[in-house]
CSV table of N, CA, C and O in Angstrom, one decimal:
chain,number,residue,atom,x,y,z
A,1,GLN,N,14.8,4.6,-12.4
A,1,GLN,CA,14.4,4.9,-11.0
A,1,GLN,C,13.0,5.3,-10.8
A,1,GLN,O,12.4,6.0,-11.7
A,2,VAL,N,12.4,4.8,-9.8
A,2,VAL,CA,11.0,5.2,-9.5
A,2,VAL,C,10.9,5.8,-8.1
A,2,VAL,O,11.5,5.2,-7.1
A,3,GLN,N,10.2,6.9,-7.9
A,3,GLN,CA,10.1,7.5,-6.6
A,3,GLN,C,8.6,7.3,-6.2
A,3,GLN,O,7.7,7.5,-7.0
A,4,LEU,N,8.4,7.0,-4.9
A,4,LEU,CA,7.1,6.8,-4.3
A,4,LEU,C,6.9,7.8,-3.2
A,4,LEU,O,7.8,7.9,-2.3
A,5,VAL,N,5.8,8.5,-3.2
A,5,VAL,CA,5.5,9.5,-2.2
A,5,VAL,C,4.2,9.2,-1.6
A,5,VAL,O,3.2,9.2,-2.2
A,6,GLU,N,4.2,8.9,-0.3
A,6,GLU,CA,3.0,8.4,0.4
A,6,GLU,C,2.4,9.6,1.3
A,6,GLU,O,3.2,10.5,1.7
A,7,SER,N,1.1,9.5,1.5
A,7,SER,CA,0.5,10.5,2.4
A,7,SER,C,-0.8,9.8,3.0
A,7,SER,O,-1.2,8.8,2.5
A,8,GLY,N,-1.3,10.4,4.1
A,8,GLY,CA,-2.5,10.0,4.6
A,8,GLY,C,-2.5,9.2,5.9
A,8,GLY,O,-3.6,8.9,6.4
A,9,GLY,N,-1.4,9.0,6.4
A,9,GLY,CA,-1.4,8.3,7.7
A,9,GLY,C,-1.8,9.2,8.8
A,9,GLY,O,-2.1,10.4,8.7
A,10,GLY,N,-1.9,8.6,10.1
A,10,GLY,CA,-2.2,9.4,11.2
A,10,GLY,C,-2.7,8.6,12.3
A,10,GLY,O,-2.6,7.4,12.4
A,11,LEU,N,-3.4,9.3,13.3
A,11,LEU,CA,-3.9,8.7,14.5
A,11,LEU,C,-5.4,8.6,14.4
A,11,LEU,O,-6.1,9.7,14.1
A,12,VAL,N,-6.0,7.5,14.6
A,12,VAL,CA,-7.5,7.3,14.6
A,12,VAL,C,-7.9,6.4,15.6
A,12,VAL,O,-7.2,5.5,16.1
A,13,GLN,N,-9.2,6.6,16.1
A,13,GLN,CA,-9.7,5.7,17.1
A,13,GLN,C,-10.2,4.4,16.4
A,13,GLN,O,-10.5,4.3,15.2
A,14,ALA,N,-10.2,3.3,17.2
A,14,ALA,CA,-10.7,2.0,16.7
A,14,ALA,C,-12.1,2.2,16.1
A,14,ALA,O,-13.0,2.9,16.6
A,15,GLY,N,-12.3,1.6,14.9
A,15,GLY,CA,-13.6,1.7,14.2
A,15,GLY,C,-13.6,2.9,13.2
A,15,GLY,O,-14.5,3.0,12.4
A,16,GLY,N,-12.6,3.7,13.2
A,16,GLY,CA,-12.5,4.8,12.3
A,16,GLY,C,-11.9,4.4,11.0
A,16,GLY,O,-11.6,3.2,10.7
A,17,SER,N,-11.7,5.4,10.1
A,17,SER,CA,-11.2,5.2,8.8
A,17,SER,C,-10.0,6.1,8.5
A,17,SER,O,-9.9,7.2,9.0
A,18,LEU,N,-9.2,5.7,7.6
A,18,LEU,CA,-8.1,6.5,7.0
A,18,LEU,C,-8.0,6.1,5.5
A,18,LEU,O,-8.3,5.0,5.1
A,19,ARG,N,-7.4,7.0,4.8
A,19,ARG,CA,-7.2,6.8,3.4
A,19,ARG,C,-5.7,7.1,3.1
A,19,ARG,O,-5.3,8.3,3.3
A,20,LEU,N,-5.0,6.1,2.6
A,20,LEU,CA,-3.6,6.4,2.2
A,20,LEU,C,-3.5,6.6,0.7
A,20,LEU,O,-4.2,5.9,0.0
A,21,SER,N,-2.5,7.4,0.3
A,21,SER,CA,-2.2,7.6,-1.1
A,21,SER,C,-0.7,7.4,-1.3
A,21,SER,O,0.1,7.7,-0.5
A,22,CYS,N,-0.4,6.9,-2.5
A,22,CYS,CA,1.0,6.8,-2.9
A,22,CYS,C,1.1,7.1,-4.4
A,22,CYS,O,0.5,6.5,-5.3
A,23,ALA,N,1.9,8.2,-4.7
A,23,ALA,CA,2.1,8.6,-6.0
A,23,ALA,C,3.5,8.2,-6.5
A,23,ALA,O,4.5,8.4,-5.8
A,24,ALA,N,3.5,7.5,-7.7
A,24,ALA,CA,4.7,7.1,-8.3
A,24,ALA,C,5.2,8.0,-9.4
A,24,ALA,O,4.3,8.5,-10.1
A,25,SER,N,6.4,8.2,-9.5
A,25,SER,CA,7.0,9.1,-10.6
A,25,SER,C,8.3,8.5,-11.0
A,25,SER,O,8.9,7.7,-10.3
A,26,GLY,N,8.8,9.0,-12.1
A,26,GLY,CA,10.1,8.5,-12.7
A,26,GLY,C,9.8,7.5,-13.8
A,26,GLY,O,8.9,7.7,-14.6
A,27,SER,N,10.6,6.5,-13.9
A,27,SER,CA,10.6,5.5,-15.0
A,27,SER,C,9.5,4.5,-14.8
A,27,SER,O,9.8,3.3,-14.5
A,28,ILE,N,8.3,4.9,-14.9
A,28,ILE,CA,7.2,4.0,-14.7
A,28,ILE,C,6.9,3.1,-15.9
A,28,ILE,O,6.8,3.6,-17.0
A,29,VAL,N,6.9,1.8,-15.7
A,29,VAL,CA,6.5,0.9,-16.7
A,29,VAL,C,5.0,0.7,-16.6
A,29,VAL,O,4.4,0.4,-15.5
A,30,ARG,N,4.3,0.7,-17.7
A,30,ARG,CA,2.8,0.7,-17.7
A,30,ARG,C,2.2,-0.5,-17.1
A,30,ARG,O,1.2,-0.4,-16.3
A,31,ILE,N,2.8,-1.7,-17.3
A,31,ILE,CA,2.3,-2.9,-16.7
A,31,ILE,C,3.1,-3.1,-15.4
A,31,ILE,O,4.3,-3.5,-15.4
A,32,ASN,N,2.4,-2.9,-14.3
A,32,ASN,CA,3.1,-3.0,-13.0
A,32,ASN,C,2.1,-3.4,-11.9
A,32,ASN,O,0.9,-3.6,-12.2
A,33,VAL,N,2.6,-3.6,-10.8
A,33,VAL,CA,1.8,-3.8,-9.6
A,33,VAL,C,2.2,-2.8,-8.5
A,33,VAL,O,3.4,-2.6,-8.4
A,34,MET,N,1.3,-2.3,-7.9
A,34,MET,CA,1.5,-1.4,-6.8
A,34,MET,C,0.7,-1.9,-5.6
A,34,MET,O,-0.4,-2.4,-5.7
A,35,GLY,N,1.3,-1.7,-4.4
A,35,GLY,CA,0.6,-2.2,-3.2
A,35,GLY,C,1.1,-1.6,-2.0
A,35,GLY,O,2.0,-0.7,-2.0
A,36,TRP,N,0.6,-2.1,-0.9
A,36,TRP,CA,0.9,-1.6,0.5
A,36,TRP,C,1.3,-2.7,1.3
A,36,TRP,O,0.7,-3.8,1.3
A,37,TYR,N,2.4,-2.5,2.0
A,37,TYR,CA,2.9,-3.5,3.0
A,37,TYR,C,2.9,-2.7,4.4
A,37,TYR,O,2.8,-1.5,4.4
A,38,ARG,N,2.9,-3.5,5.4
A,38,ARG,CA,3.0,-2.8,6.7
A,38,ARG,C,4.0,-3.6,7.6
A,38,ARG,O,4.2,-4.8,7.5
A,39,GLN,N,4.5,-2.8,8.6
A,39,GLN,CA,5.5,-3.4,9.5
A,39,GLN,C,5.3,-2.8,10.9
A,39,GLN,O,5.2,-1.6,11.0
A,40,SER,N,5.2,-3.7,11.9
A,40,SER,CA,5.1,-3.2,13.2
A,40,SER,C,6.2,-3.8,14.0
A,40,SER,O,6.8,-4.8,13.6
A,41,PRO,N,6.6,-3.2,15.2
A,41,PRO,CA,7.7,-3.7,16.0
A,41,PRO,C,7.6,-5.2,16.3
A,41,PRO,O,6.6,-5.7,16.7
A,42,GLY,N,8.7,-5.9,16.0
A,42,GLY,CA,8.7,-7.3,16.3
A,42,GLY,C,8.1,-8.2,15.3
A,42,GLY,O,8.1,-9.5,15.5
A,43,LYS,N,7.6,-7.6,14.3
A,43,LYS,CA,6.9,-8.5,13.2
A,43,LYS,C,7.6,-8.2,11.9
A,43,LYS,O,8.2,-7.2,11.6
A,44,GLN,N,7.4,-9.3,11.0
A,44,GLN,CA,7.9,-9.1,9.7
A,44,GLN,C,7.0,-8.2,8.9
A,44,GLN,O,5.8,-8.1,9.1
A,45,ARG,N,7.6,-7.7,7.8
A,45,ARG,CA,6.8,-6.9,6.9
A,45,ARG,C,5.8,-7.8,6.2
A,45,ARG,O,6.2,-8.9,5.8
A,46,GLU,N,4.6,-7.4,6.1
A,46,GLU,CA,3.6,-8.2,5.5
A,46,GLU,C,2.8,-7.4,4.4
A,46,GLU,O,2.6,-6.2,4.5
A,47,LEU,N,2.4,-8.1,3.4
A,47,LEU,CA,1.6,-7.5,2.4
A,47,LEU,C,0.2,-7.3,2.9
A,47,LEU,O,-0.5,-8.1,3.5
A,48,VAL,N,-0.3,-6.0,2.7
A,48,VAL,CA,-1.6,-5.7,3.1
A,48,VAL,C,-2.6,-5.8,1.9
A,48,VAL,O,-3.6,-6.5,2.0
A,49,ALA,N,-2.2,-5.2,0.8
A,49,ALA,CA,-3.0,-5.3,-0.4
A,49,ALA,C,-2.2,-4.9,-1.6
A,49,ALA,O,-1.3,-4.0,-1.5
A,50,SER,N,-2.5,-5.5,-2.8
A,50,SER,CA,-1.8,-5.1,-4.0
A,50,SER,C,-2.8,-5.0,-5.2
A,50,SER,O,-3.8,-5.7,-5.1
A,51,LEU,N,-2.4,-4.3,-6.2
A,51,LEU,CA,-3.3,-4.1,-7.3
A,51,LEU,C,-2.5,-3.9,-8.6
A,51,LEU,O,-1.6,-3.0,-8.6
A,52,THR,N,-2.7,-4.8,-9.6
A,52,THR,CA,-2.0,-4.7,-10.8
A,52,THR,C,-2.6,-3.6,-11.7
A,52,THR,O,-3.8,-3.2,-11.5
A,53,SER,N,-1.8,-3.1,-12.7
A,53,SER,CA,-2.4,-2.2,-13.6
A,53,SER,C,-3.5,-2.8,-14.4
A,53,SER,O,-4.3,-2.0,-15.0
A,54,GLY,N,-3.6,-4.1,-14.5
A,54,GLY,CA,-4.7,-4.7,-15.1
A,54,GLY,C,-5.9,-4.9,-14.3
A,54,GLY,O,-7.0,-5.4,-14.8
A,55,GLY,N,-5.8,-4.6,-13.0
A,55,GLY,CA,-7.0,-4.7,-12.1
A,55,GLY,C,-7.1,-5.9,-11.2
A,55,GLY,O,-8.0,-6.0,-10.5
A,56,SER,N,-6.0,-6.7,-11.1
A,56,SER,CA,-6.1,-7.9,-10.2
A,56,SER,C,-5.6,-7.4,-8.8
A,56,SER,O,-4.6,-6.7,-8.7
A,57,THR,N,-6.4,-7.9,-7.8
A,57,THR,CA,-6.1,-7.5,-6.5
A,57,THR,C,-5.7,-8.7,-5.6
A,57,THR,O,-6.0,-9.8,-5.9
A,58,ASN,N,-5.1,-8.4,-4.5
A,58,ASN,CA,-4.7,-9.4,-3.6
A,58,ASN,C,-4.7,-8.7,-2.2
A,58,ASN,O,-4.2,-7.6,-2.0
A,59,TYR,N,-5.4,-9.3,-1.2
A,59,TYR,CA,-5.5,-8.8,0.1
A,59,TYR,C,-5.0,-9.8,1.1
A,59,TYR,O,-5.2,-11.0,1.0
A,60,ALA,N,-4.5,-9.3,2.2
A,60,ALA,CA,-4.2,-10.1,3.4
A,60,ALA,C,-5.6,-10.5,4.0
A,60,ALA,O,-6.5,-9.7,4.0
A,61,ASP,N,-5.6,-11.7,4.5
A,61,ASP,CA,-6.9,-12.2,5.1
A,61,ASP,C,-7.4,-11.2,6.2
A,61,ASP,O,-8.6,-11.0,6.4
A,62,SER,N,-6.4,-10.7,6.9
A,62,SER,CA,-6.8,-9.9,8.1
A,62,SER,C,-7.5,-8.5,7.7
A,62,SER,O,-8.1,-7.9,8.6
A,63,VAL,N,-7.4,-8.1,6.5
A,63,VAL,CA,-8.0,-6.9,6.1
A,63,VAL,C,-9.1,-7.0,5.1
A,63,VAL,O,-9.8,-6.0,4.8
A,64,LYS,N,-9.4,-8.2,4.6
A,64,LYS,CA,-10.5,-8.4,3.7
A,64,LYS,C,-11.8,-8.0,4.3
A,64,LYS,O,-12.1,-8.3,5.4
A,65,GLY,N,-12.5,-7.2,3.5
A,65,GLY,CA,-13.8,-6.7,3.9
A,65,GLY,C,-13.7,-5.4,4.6
A,65,GLY,O,-14.8,-4.7,4.8
A,66,ARG,N,-12.5,-5.0,5.0
A,66,ARG,CA,-12.3,-3.7,5.7
A,66,ARG,C,-11.5,-2.7,4.8
A,66,ARG,O,-11.8,-1.5,4.9
A,67,PHE,N,-10.5,-3.2,4.1
A,67,PHE,CA,-9.7,-2.3,3.3
A,67,PHE,C,-10.0,-2.5,1.8
A,67,PHE,O,-10.3,-3.6,1.4
A,68,THR,N,-9.8,-1.4,1.1
A,68,THR,CA,-10.0,-1.5,-0.3
A,68,THR,C,-8.9,-0.7,-1.0
A,68,THR,O,-8.6,0.4,-0.7
A,69,ILE,N,-8.2,-1.4,-2.0
A,69,ILE,CA,-7.2,-0.8,-2.7
A,69,ILE,C,-7.7,-0.4,-4.1
A,69,ILE,O,-8.5,-1.1,-4.7
A,70,SER,N,-7.3,0.8,-4.5
A,70,SER,CA,-7.7,1.3,-5.9
A,70,SER,C,-6.5,2.1,-6.5
A,70,SER,O,-5.5,2.3,-5.8
A,71,ARG,N,-6.7,2.4,-7.7
A,71,ARG,CA,-5.6,3.1,-8.4
A,71,ARG,C,-6.1,4.0,-9.5
A,71,ARG,O,-7.1,3.7,-10.1
A,72,ASP,N,-5.3,5.0,-9.8
A,72,ASP,CA,-5.6,5.9,-10.9
A,72,ASP,C,-4.3,5.7,-11.8
A,72,ASP,O,-3.3,6.3,-11.5
A,73,ASN,N,-4.5,4.9,-12.9
A,73,ASN,CA,-3.3,4.7,-13.7
A,73,ASN,C,-2.8,5.9,-14.4
A,73,ASN,O,-1.6,6.0,-14.6
A,74,ALA,N,-3.7,6.8,-14.7
A,74,ALA,CA,-3.3,8.1,-15.4
A,74,ALA,C,-2.4,8.9,-14.5
A,74,ALA,O,-1.5,9.6,-15.0
A,75,LYS,N,-2.6,8.8,-13.2
A,75,LYS,CA,-1.8,9.5,-12.2
A,75,LYS,C,-0.7,8.7,-11.5
A,75,LYS,O,0.0,9.2,-10.7
A,76,ASN,N,-0.7,7.4,-11.9
A,76,ASN,CA,0.3,6.5,-11.3
A,76,ASN,C,0.2,6.6,-9.8
A,76,ASN,O,1.2,6.6,-9.0
A,77,THR,N,-1.0,6.6,-9.3
A,77,THR,CA,-1.3,6.7,-7.9
A,77,THR,C,-2.2,5.5,-7.4
A,77,THR,O,-3.1,5.1,-8.1
A,78,VAL,N,-1.8,5.0,-6.2
A,78,VAL,CA,-2.6,3.9,-5.6
A,78,VAL,C,-3.1,4.4,-4.3
A,78,VAL,O,-2.4,5.2,-3.6
A,79,TYR,N,-4.3,4.0,-3.9
A,79,TYR,CA,-4.9,4.4,-2.7
A,79,TYR,C,-5.3,3.1,-1.9
A,79,TYR,O,-5.5,2.1,-2.4
A,80,LEU,N,-5.3,3.4,-0.6
A,80,LEU,CA,-5.8,2.3,0.3
A,80,LEU,C,-6.8,2.9,1.3
A,80,LEU,O,-6.4,3.7,2.1
A,81,GLN,N,-8.0,2.6,1.1
A,81,GLN,CA,-9.1,3.0,2.0
A,81,GLN,C,-9.2,2.0,3.1
A,81,GLN,O,-9.5,0.8,2.8
A,82,MET,N,-9.0,2.4,4.3
A,82,MET,CA,-9.0,1.6,5.5
A,82,MET,C,-10.2,1.9,6.4
A,82,MET,O,-10.3,3.0,6.9
A,83,ASN,N,-11.1,1.0,6.5
A,83,ASN,CA,-12.3,1.2,7.3
A,83,ASN,C,-12.3,0.2,8.5
A,83,ASN,O,-11.6,-0.8,8.5
A,84,SER,N,-13.1,0.5,9.5
A,84,SER,CA,-13.2,-0.4,10.7
A,84,SER,C,-11.9,-0.7,11.2
A,84,SER,O,-11.6,-1.9,11.5
A,85,LEU,N,-11.1,0.3,11.4
A,85,LEU,CA,-9.7,0.1,11.8
A,85,LEU,C,-9.6,-0.5,13.2
A,85,LEU,O,-10.5,-0.2,14.1
A,86,LYS,N,-8.7,-1.4,13.4
A,86,LYS,CA,-8.5,-2.0,14.7
A,86,LYS,C,-7.1,-1.7,15.3
A,86,LYS,O,-6.2,-1.3,14.5
A,87,PRO,N,-6.9,-1.8,16.6
A,87,PRO,CA,-5.6,-1.5,17.2
A,87,PRO,C,-4.5,-2.3,16.5
A,87,PRO,O,-3.3,-1.8,16.3
A,88,GLU,N,-4.8,-3.5,16.1
A,88,GLU,CA,-3.7,-4.4,15.5
A,88,GLU,C,-3.4,-3.9,14.1
A,88,GLU,O,-2.4,-4.5,13.5
A,89,ASP,N,-4.1,-3.0,13.5
A,89,ASP,CA,-3.7,-2.4,12.3
A,89,ASP,C,-2.6,-1.4,12.4
A,89,ASP,O,-2.0,-0.9,11.4
A,90,THR,N,-2.3,-1.0,13.6
A,90,THR,CA,-1.2,-0.1,13.9
A,90,THR,C,0.1,-0.6,13.3
A,90,THR,O,0.6,-1.7,13.6
A,91,ALA,N,0.8,0.3,12.5
A,91,ALA,CA,2.0,-0.1,11.8
A,91,ALA,C,2.5,1.0,11.0
A,91,ALA,O,1.8,2.0,10.8
A,92,ILE,N,3.7,0.9,10.4
A,92,ILE,CA,4.2,1.7,9.4
A,92,ILE,C,3.7,1.1,8.1
A,92,ILE,O,4.0,-0.1,7.8
A,93,TYR,N,3.0,1.9,7.3
A,93,TYR,CA,2.5,1.4,6.0
A,93,TYR,C,3.4,1.9,4.9
A,93,TYR,O,3.7,3.1,4.8
A,94,VAL,N,3.9,1.0,4.1
A,94,VAL,CA,4.9,1.3,3.0
A,94,VAL,C,4.4,1.0,1.7
A,94,VAL,O,3.9,-0.1,1.5
A,95,CYS,N,4.5,1.9,0.7
A,95,CYS,CA,4.0,1.7,-0.6
A,95,CYS,C,5.1,0.9,-1.4
A,95,CYS,O,6.3,1.1,-1.2
A,96,ASN,N,4.7,0.1,-2.3
A,96,ASN,CA,5.6,-0.7,-3.2
A,96,ASN,C,5.2,-0.6,-4.6
A,96,ASN,O,4.0,-0.6,-5.0
A,97,TYR,N,6.2,-0.6,-5.5
A,97,TYR,CA,6.0,-0.6,-6.9
A,97,TYR,C,6.9,-1.6,-7.5
A,97,TYR,O,8.1,-1.7,-7.2
A,98,ARG,N,6.4,-2.4,-8.5
A,98,ARG,CA,7.3,-3.3,-9.2
A,98,ARG,C,6.7,-3.5,-10.6
A,98,ARG,O,5.5,-3.7,-10.8
A,99,GLN,N,7.6,-3.4,-11.6
A,99,GLN,CA,7.1,-3.7,-13.0
A,99,GLN,C,6.8,-5.1,-13.2
A,99,GLN,O,7.4,-6.0,-12.5
A,100,LEU,N,6.0,-5.5,-14.1
A,100,LEU,CA,5.6,-6.9,-14.4
A,100,LEU,C,6.1,-7.4,-15.7
A,100,LEU,O,5.8,-8.5,-16.1
A,101,VAL,N,6.7,-6.6,-16.5
A,101,VAL,CA,7.3,-7.0,-17.7
A,101,VAL,C,8.8,-6.9,-17.6
A,101,VAL,O,9.4,-5.9,-17.2
A,102,SER,N,9.5,-8.1,-17.9
A,102,SER,CA,10.9,-8.2,-17.7
A,102,SER,C,11.3,-7.9,-16.2
A,102,SER,O,10.4,-7.4,-15.4
A,103,TRP,N,12.4,-8.2,-15.8
A,103,TRP,CA,12.8,-8.1,-14.4
A,103,TRP,C,13.0,-6.6,-14.0
A,103,TRP,O,13.5,-5.8,-14.8
A,104,GLY,N,12.6,-6.3,-12.8
A,104,GLY,CA,12.8,-5.0,-12.3
A,104,GLY,C,12.8,-5.0,-10.8
A,104,GLY,O,12.2,-5.9,-10.2
A,105,PRO,N,13.5,-4.1,-10.2
A,105,PRO,CA,13.6,-4.2,-8.7
A,105,PRO,C,12.3,-3.7,-8.1
A,105,PRO,O,11.4,-3.1,-8.7
A,106,ASP,N,12.2,-4.0,-6.8
A,106,ASP,CA,11.1,-3.4,-6.0
A,106,ASP,C,11.5,-2.0,-5.6
A,106,ASP,O,12.6,-1.8,-5.2
A,107,TYR,N,10.6,-1.1,-5.7
A,107,TYR,CA,10.8,0.2,-5.1
A,107,TYR,C,9.8,0.4,-3.9
A,107,TYR,O,8.7,-0.1,-3.9
A,108,TRP,N,10.4,1.2,-2.9
A,108,TRP,CA,9.6,1.4,-1.7
A,108,TRP,C,9.5,2.8,-1.4
A,108,TRP,O,10.4,3.6,-1.6
A,109,GLY,N,8.4,3.2,-0.8
A,109,GLY,CA,8.2,4.5,-0.3
A,109,GLY,C,8.9,4.7,1.1
A,109,GLY,O,9.5,3.7,1.6
A,110,GLN,N,8.8,5.8,1.7
A,110,GLN,CA,9.4,6.1,3.0
A,110,GLN,C,8.6,5.6,4.1
A,110,GLN,O,9.1,5.5,5.2
A,111,GLY,N,7.3,5.3,3.9
A,111,GLY,CA,6.5,4.8,4.9
A,111,GLY,C,5.7,5.9,5.6
A,111,GLY,O,6.1,7.0,5.7
A,112,THR,N,4.5,5.5,6.0
A,112,THR,CA,3.6,6.5,6.8
A,112,THR,C,3.0,5.7,8.0
A,112,THR,O,2.6,4.6,7.8
A,113,GLN,N,3.1,6.4,9.1
A,113,GLN,CA,2.6,5.8,10.3
A,113,GLN,C,1.1,5.8,10.4
A,113,GLN,O,0.5,6.8,10.2
A,114,VAL,N,0.5,4.6,10.8
A,114,VAL,CA,-0.9,4.5,11.1
A,114,VAL,C,-1.0,4.0,12.5
A,114,VAL,O,-0.5,2.9,12.8
A,115,THR,N,-1.7,4.8,13.3
A,115,THR,CA,-1.9,4.4,14.7
A,115,THR,C,-3.3,4.4,15.1
A,115,THR,O,-4.0,5.3,14.8
A,116,VAL,N,-3.8,3.2,15.5
A,116,VAL,CA,-5.2,3.0,15.9
A,116,VAL,C,-5.3,2.9,17.4
A,116,VAL,O,-4.8,1.9,17.9
A,117,SER,N,-6.0,3.8,18.0
A,117,SER,CA,-6.1,3.7,19.5
A,117,SER,C,-7.4,3.0,19.9
A,117,SER,O,-8.4,3.0,19.2
A,118,SER,N,-7.3,2.3,21.0
A,118,SER,CA,-8.5,1.5,21.5
A,118,SER,C,-9.4,2.3,22.3
A,118,SER,O,-9.1,3.4,22.7
């Protein structure tokens, strides 16, 4: 089992910044991918950004150039720096962990609300 604890959401004005953190604990496999998804009412959950333990990143087109994902492998923690926030970034942001060697389930955090006011 893997537990994910998120922090850093909140309310910010358009153009502002927020930094999300997600700490993983439990049965962590060293080779893994951690990332952030988001979901807003009436929309499907979408990938925002992911980062493998080897350093490969993947970003949604809508956040490229504004959001940066990073991680501290020693702390099993992933961060999402969100700059130039827009009202359409408003959503519940959920942390994800998945091991990359042999099959393993997806683990999800409880989610943190990000609200961007115009």
